[in-house]
Amino acid sequence: MGYVKRKYGTKKVGFSGTLDPFATGCLIVATGQYTKLFQYLNKTPKSYKATLWLGANSPSLDIEKIDSIQEVSPFDEAKISAILSSLLGELTYYPPKFCAKKIDGKRAYELARAGEEVALKTITSTIYDIKLLSYNHPFVHFEATVSEGTYIRSLGALIADKLGVDGTLSSLHRVHEGQFYYDNEKALDPFKYLALPRNTYTGDETYLALGKKLDIAYFEQQEEGVYLVETAAFYSIVEIVGSEVKYRFNRIPKFEA
């Protein structure tokens, strides 16, 4: 984030969707008030390309902490493809001990690095698609399209377990997050990627500008929900609850390319 701050001359920078230190690929970064929009972005499904190194063992499930390497006999490629197919759909598993989940206020990877016991609960992800790209023993190259929050390192560990050998990811590349692809740090208009319906406020826009209480009668859509509202100068995100209109975020500046 320091690189982004220096390049774009901004103090406030945030990112969405943790990318493992050894991984490459798409990472959504926002500056200033646009960091408030992360929770409303359409970021799913996500696709990854990964390489699983059969015979290598690592407690972090990647190349950071490999502690042993064993020679394993080659597998039939059809068997690997069948194992990958068996992971389709909803999948319940344990996340890696070296992950950003919090345990009693501390990140799991901080506890793991300190040699402390890490007890994580199982999580459930959806594997929309997974396919074998190539198999050059002992390396299995595969691509997976998954729901948000899926740990590809755990997916690699499950493949290795089904093969009956140790295995760890030696490379990981995030192809995209929802509609977001890496394109040479191209600046994007975030309001084109929000998973929010739009609503129109027909009253006096100065009420929005001043953050005054809004009357539901001045909205074209009056059903309960969270909406994006555009004015001549800025955007607002409001929530309609019953007959009451609440501000989620107000006066978010329009994007300037």
Coordinates of C-alpha atoms in Angstrom, one line a residue:
M1 CA 0.0 0.0 0.0
G2 CA 3.0 2.3 0.5
Y3 CA 3.7 2.0 -3.2
V4 CA 0.2 3.1 -4.0
K5 CA 0.3 6.0 -1.6
R6 CA 3.5 7.3 -3.2
K7 CA 2.4 6.8 -6.8
Y8 CA -1.0 8.4 -6.4
G9 CA -0.1 11.0 -3.7
T10 CA -2.8 9.9 -1.3
K11 CA -2.7 9.1 2.4
K12 CA -5.7 6.8 2.7
V13 CA -5.4 3.5 0.8
G14 CA -7.3 0.2 1.3
F15 CA -7.5 -3.1 -0.4
S16 CA -10.2 -5.7 -0.7
G17 CA -9.6 -9.5 -0.6
T18 CA -6.4 -10.6 1.0
L19 CA -3.8 -11.9 -1.5
D20 CA -1.2 -14.3 0.0
P21 CA 2.4 -13.0 0.1
F22 CA 3.6 -15.6 -2.4
A23 CA 0.7 -15.0 -4.8
T24 CA 0.2 -12.7 -7.8
G25 CA -2.7 -11.3 -9.8
C26 CA -5.7 -9.1 -9.3
L27 CA -6.0 -7.0 -6.1
I28 CA -8.7 -4.3 -5.8
V29 CA -7.2 -1.2 -4.3
A30 CA -9.1 2.0 -3.4
T31 CA -8.1 5.5 -2.2
G32 CA -9.8 8.1 -0.1
Q33 CA -13.5 7.8 0.5
Y34 CA -13.8 5.1 -2.1
T35 CA -12.5 2.6 0.5
K36 CA -16.0 2.8 2.0
L37 CA -17.4 1.0 -1.1
F38 CA -15.6 -2.3 -0.7
Q39 CA -18.6 -4.0 1.0
Y40 CA -20.8 -3.1 -1.9
L41 CA -18.6 -4.3 -4.8
N42 CA -19.5 -7.3 -6.9
K43 CA -16.4 -9.4 -6.2
T44 CA -17.6 -12.9 -6.8
P45 CA -17.0 -15.4 -8.2
K46 CA -13.2 -15.4 -8.1
S47 CA -10.9 -17.4 -10.3
Y48 CA -7.4 -18.7 -9.6
K49 CA -4.6 -20.5 -11.4
A50 CA -2.5 -22.6 -9.0
T51 CA 0.3 -25.1 -9.1
L52 CA 0.3 -28.0 -6.5
W53 CA 3.7 -29.5 -5.8
L54 CA 3.2 -33.2 -4.9
G55 CA 5.5 -34.6 -2.3
A56 CA 6.3 -31.2 -0.7
N57 CA 5.1 -30.5 2.8
S58 CA 4.6 -27.1 4.4
P59 CA 2.6 -26.1 7.5
S60 CA 1.6 -22.8 5.7
L61 CA 0.4 -24.9 2.7
D62 CA 2.6 -22.8 0.4
I63 CA 6.4 -22.5 -0.5
E64 CA 7.0 -20.1 2.5
K65 CA 7.7 -22.9 5.1
I66 CA 8.5 -26.1 3.2
D67 CA 9.9 -28.5 5.8
S68 CA 10.2 -31.7 3.7
I69 CA 10.2 -33.0 0.1
Q70 CA 9.6 -36.6 -0.8
E71 CA 9.7 -38.3 -4.1
V72 CA 6.2 -39.7 -5.1
S73 CA 5.3 -41.9 -7.9
P74 CA 3.4 -40.3 -10.9
F75 CA -0.4 -40.6 -10.9
D76 CA -2.7 -41.3 -13.8
E77 CA -3.9 -37.9 -15.1
A78 CA -7.5 -39.2 -15.3
K79 CA -7.4 -39.9 -11.5
I80 CA -6.3 -36.3 -10.8
S81 CA -9.1 -34.9 -13.0
A82 CA -11.6 -37.1 -11.2
I83 CA -10.4 -35.8 -7.8
L84 CA -10.8 -32.2 -9.0
S85 CA -14.3 -32.9 -10.2
S86 CA -15.2 -34.4 -6.8
L87 CA -14.6 -31.0 -5.2
L88 CA -17.3 -29.2 -7.2
G89 CA -20.2 -27.7 -5.3
E90 CA -20.4 -26.8 -1.6
L91 CA -17.2 -27.7 0.2
T92 CA -16.6 -27.7 4.0
Y93 CA -13.0 -27.7 5.2
Y94 CA -10.5 -26.1 7.6
P95 CA -8.8 -22.9 6.5
P96 CA -5.0 -22.8 6.7
K97 CA -3.5 -22.1 10.1
F98 CA -1.4 -19.4 8.4
C99 CA -4.4 -17.1 7.4
A100 CA -5.8 -13.7 8.4
K101 CA -8.7 -15.0 10.4
K102 CA -8.8 -13.7 14.0
I103 CA -8.6 -15.8 17.1
D104 CA -9.2 -13.9 20.4
G105 CA -8.3 -10.7 18.6
K106 CA -5.1 -12.0 17.0
R107 CA -4.5 -13.1 13.4
A108 CA -4.1 -16.8 13.0
Y109 CA -0.9 -16.4 11.1
E110 CA 0.6 -14.4 13.9
L111 CA -0.1 -17.2 16.4
A112 CA 1.1 -19.8 13.9
R113 CA 4.4 -17.9 13.3
A114 CA 4.9 -17.7 17.1
G115 CA 4.5 -21.5 17.4
E116 CA 1.2 -21.2 19.3
E117 CA -1.7 -23.6 18.9
V118 CA -4.2 -22.4 16.2
A119 CA -7.7 -23.8 16.4
L120 CA -9.9 -22.7 13.5
K121 CA -13.5 -23.6 12.8
T122 CA -14.5 -25.2 9.5
I123 CA -15.8 -22.9 6.7
T124 CA -18.0 -23.6 3.7
S125 CA -17.2 -22.4 0.2
T126 CA -18.7 -23.0 -3.2
I127 CA -16.5 -24.4 -6.0
Y128 CA -18.2 -23.3 -9.2
D129 CA -15.7 -24.8 -11.5
I130 CA -12.3 -26.6 -11.2
K131 CA -10.3 -28.1 -14.0
L132 CA -6.9 -29.6 -14.7
L133 CA -4.7 -27.4 -16.9
S134 CA -1.7 -29.7 -17.1
Y135 CA 0.2 -32.3 -15.1
N136 CA 4.0 -32.3 -15.2
H137 CA 4.9 -34.6 -12.3
P138 CA 5.2 -33.6 -9.5
F139 CA 3.4 -30.4 -10.4
V140 CA -0.4 -30.3 -10.9
H141 CA -1.5 -27.1 -12.6
F142 CA -5.2 -26.3 -12.1
E143 CA -7.7 -23.5 -12.3
A144 CA -10.7 -22.9 -9.9
T145 CA -13.6 -20.5 -9.9
V146 CA -14.9 -20.1 -6.3
S147 CA -17.0 -18.1 -4.0
E148 CA -15.5 -15.2 -1.9
G149 CA -13.5 -16.3 1.1
T150 CA -12.2 -19.6 -0.4
Y151 CA -8.7 -20.7 0.5
I152 CA -7.0 -22.2 -2.6
R153 CA -4.1 -23.4 -0.3
S154 CA -6.7 -25.6 1.5
L155 CA -8.1 -26.7 -1.8
G156 CA -4.6 -27.9 -2.8
A157 CA -4.2 -29.7 0.5
L158 CA -7.5 -31.5 -0.1
I159 CA -6.3 -32.7 -3.6
A160 CA -3.1 -34.0 -2.1
D161 CA -4.9 -35.8 0.7
K162 CA -7.2 -37.5 -1.8
L163 CA -4.1 -38.6 -3.7
G164 CA -2.6 -39.9 -0.4
V165 CA 0.6 -37.7 -0.5
D166 CA 1.9 -34.5 0.9
G167 CA 1.4 -31.4 -1.2
T168 CA 1.7 -27.7 -1.1
L169 CA 1.0 -24.8 -3.5
S170 CA 4.2 -23.6 -5.3
S171 CA 2.4 -20.8 -7.2
L172 CA -1.0 -19.0 -7.0
H173 CA -2.4 -16.4 -9.4
R174 CA -5.7 -14.6 -8.9
V175 CA -7.2 -14.2 -12.4
H176 CA -10.1 -12.0 -11.4
E177 CA -12.5 -11.0 -8.6
G178 CA -16.0 -10.8 -10.0
Q179 CA -15.7 -8.3 -12.9
F180 CA -12.3 -7.1 -11.8
Y181 CA -9.2 -8.1 -13.8
Y182 CA -5.7 -6.9 -13.6
D183 CA -5.1 -4.3 -16.4
N184 CA -1.8 -2.4 -15.7
E185 CA -3.3 -0.6 -12.6
K186 CA -6.0 1.0 -14.7
A187 CA -8.2 3.3 -12.7
L188 CA -11.9 2.2 -12.7
D189 CA -15.1 4.0 -11.9
P190 CA -16.3 2.1 -8.7
F191 CA -19.9 3.2 -9.2
K192 CA -20.1 0.9 -12.3
Y193 CA -19.2 -2.1 -10.2
L194 CA -21.5 -1.8 -7.2
A195 CA -23.9 -4.6 -6.4
L196 CA -26.6 -2.0 -5.5
P197 CA -29.8 -1.0 -7.2
R198 CA -30.2 2.7 -8.0
N199 CA -32.8 4.9 -6.7
T200 CA -33.9 8.5 -7.6
Y201 CA -34.4 11.2 -5.1
T202 CA -36.9 13.8 -6.5
G203 CA -36.7 16.3 -3.7
D204 CA -34.3 19.2 -3.1
E205 CA -30.7 17.9 -3.5
T206 CA -29.5 20.3 -0.9
Y207 CA -31.1 18.0 1.7
L208 CA -28.6 15.3 0.7
A209 CA -25.8 17.8 0.5
L210 CA -26.4 18.9 4.1
G211 CA -27.2 15.4 5.4
K212 CA -30.7 16.4 6.4
K213 CA -33.5 13.9 7.2
L214 CA -35.1 12.5 4.0
D215 CA -38.7 11.8 3.3
I216 CA -39.5 8.5 1.7
A217 CA -42.2 10.2 -0.4
Y218 CA -39.4 11.8 -2.5
F219 CA -37.9 8.4 -3.6
E220 CA -39.1 6.7 -6.8
Q221 CA -38.5 3.3 -5.2
Q222 CA -39.9 3.0 -1.7
E223 CA -39.3 -0.7 -1.0
E224 CA -37.0 -1.7 1.9
G225 CA -33.4 -2.0 0.8
V226 CA -30.0 -0.3 0.3
Y227 CA -29.8 2.0 -2.7
L228 CA -27.3 4.1 -4.6
V229 CA -28.5 7.7 -5.2
E230 CA -26.9 10.0 -7.7
T231 CA -27.0 13.8 -7.5
A232 CA -25.4 16.3 -9.9
A233 CA -22.3 16.5 -7.7
F234 CA -21.9 13.3 -5.7
Y235 CA -23.3 9.9 -4.8
S236 CA -25.1 8.7 -1.6
I237 CA -25.9 5.3 -0.3
V238 CA -29.2 5.2 1.7
E239 CA -31.2 2.4 3.3
I240 CA -35.0 2.4 3.5
V241 CA -36.3 0.6 6.6
G242 CA -40.1 0.7 6.8
S243 CA -41.0 4.4 6.1
E244 CA -37.6 5.7 7.3
V245 CA -34.7 6.7 5.2
K246 CA -31.2 6.3 6.7
Y247 CA -27.8 7.3 5.4
R248 CA -25.2 4.6 4.9
F249 CA -22.7 6.9 3.3
N250 CA -23.2 10.4 2.0
R251 CA -21.5 12.8 -0.3
I252 CA -19.2 10.3 -2.0
P253 CA -17.4 12.3 -4.7
K254 CA -17.9 11.2 -8.3
F255 CA -15.1 9.4 -10.1
E256 CA -12.8 11.5 -12.3
A257 CA -10.7 9.5 -14.8

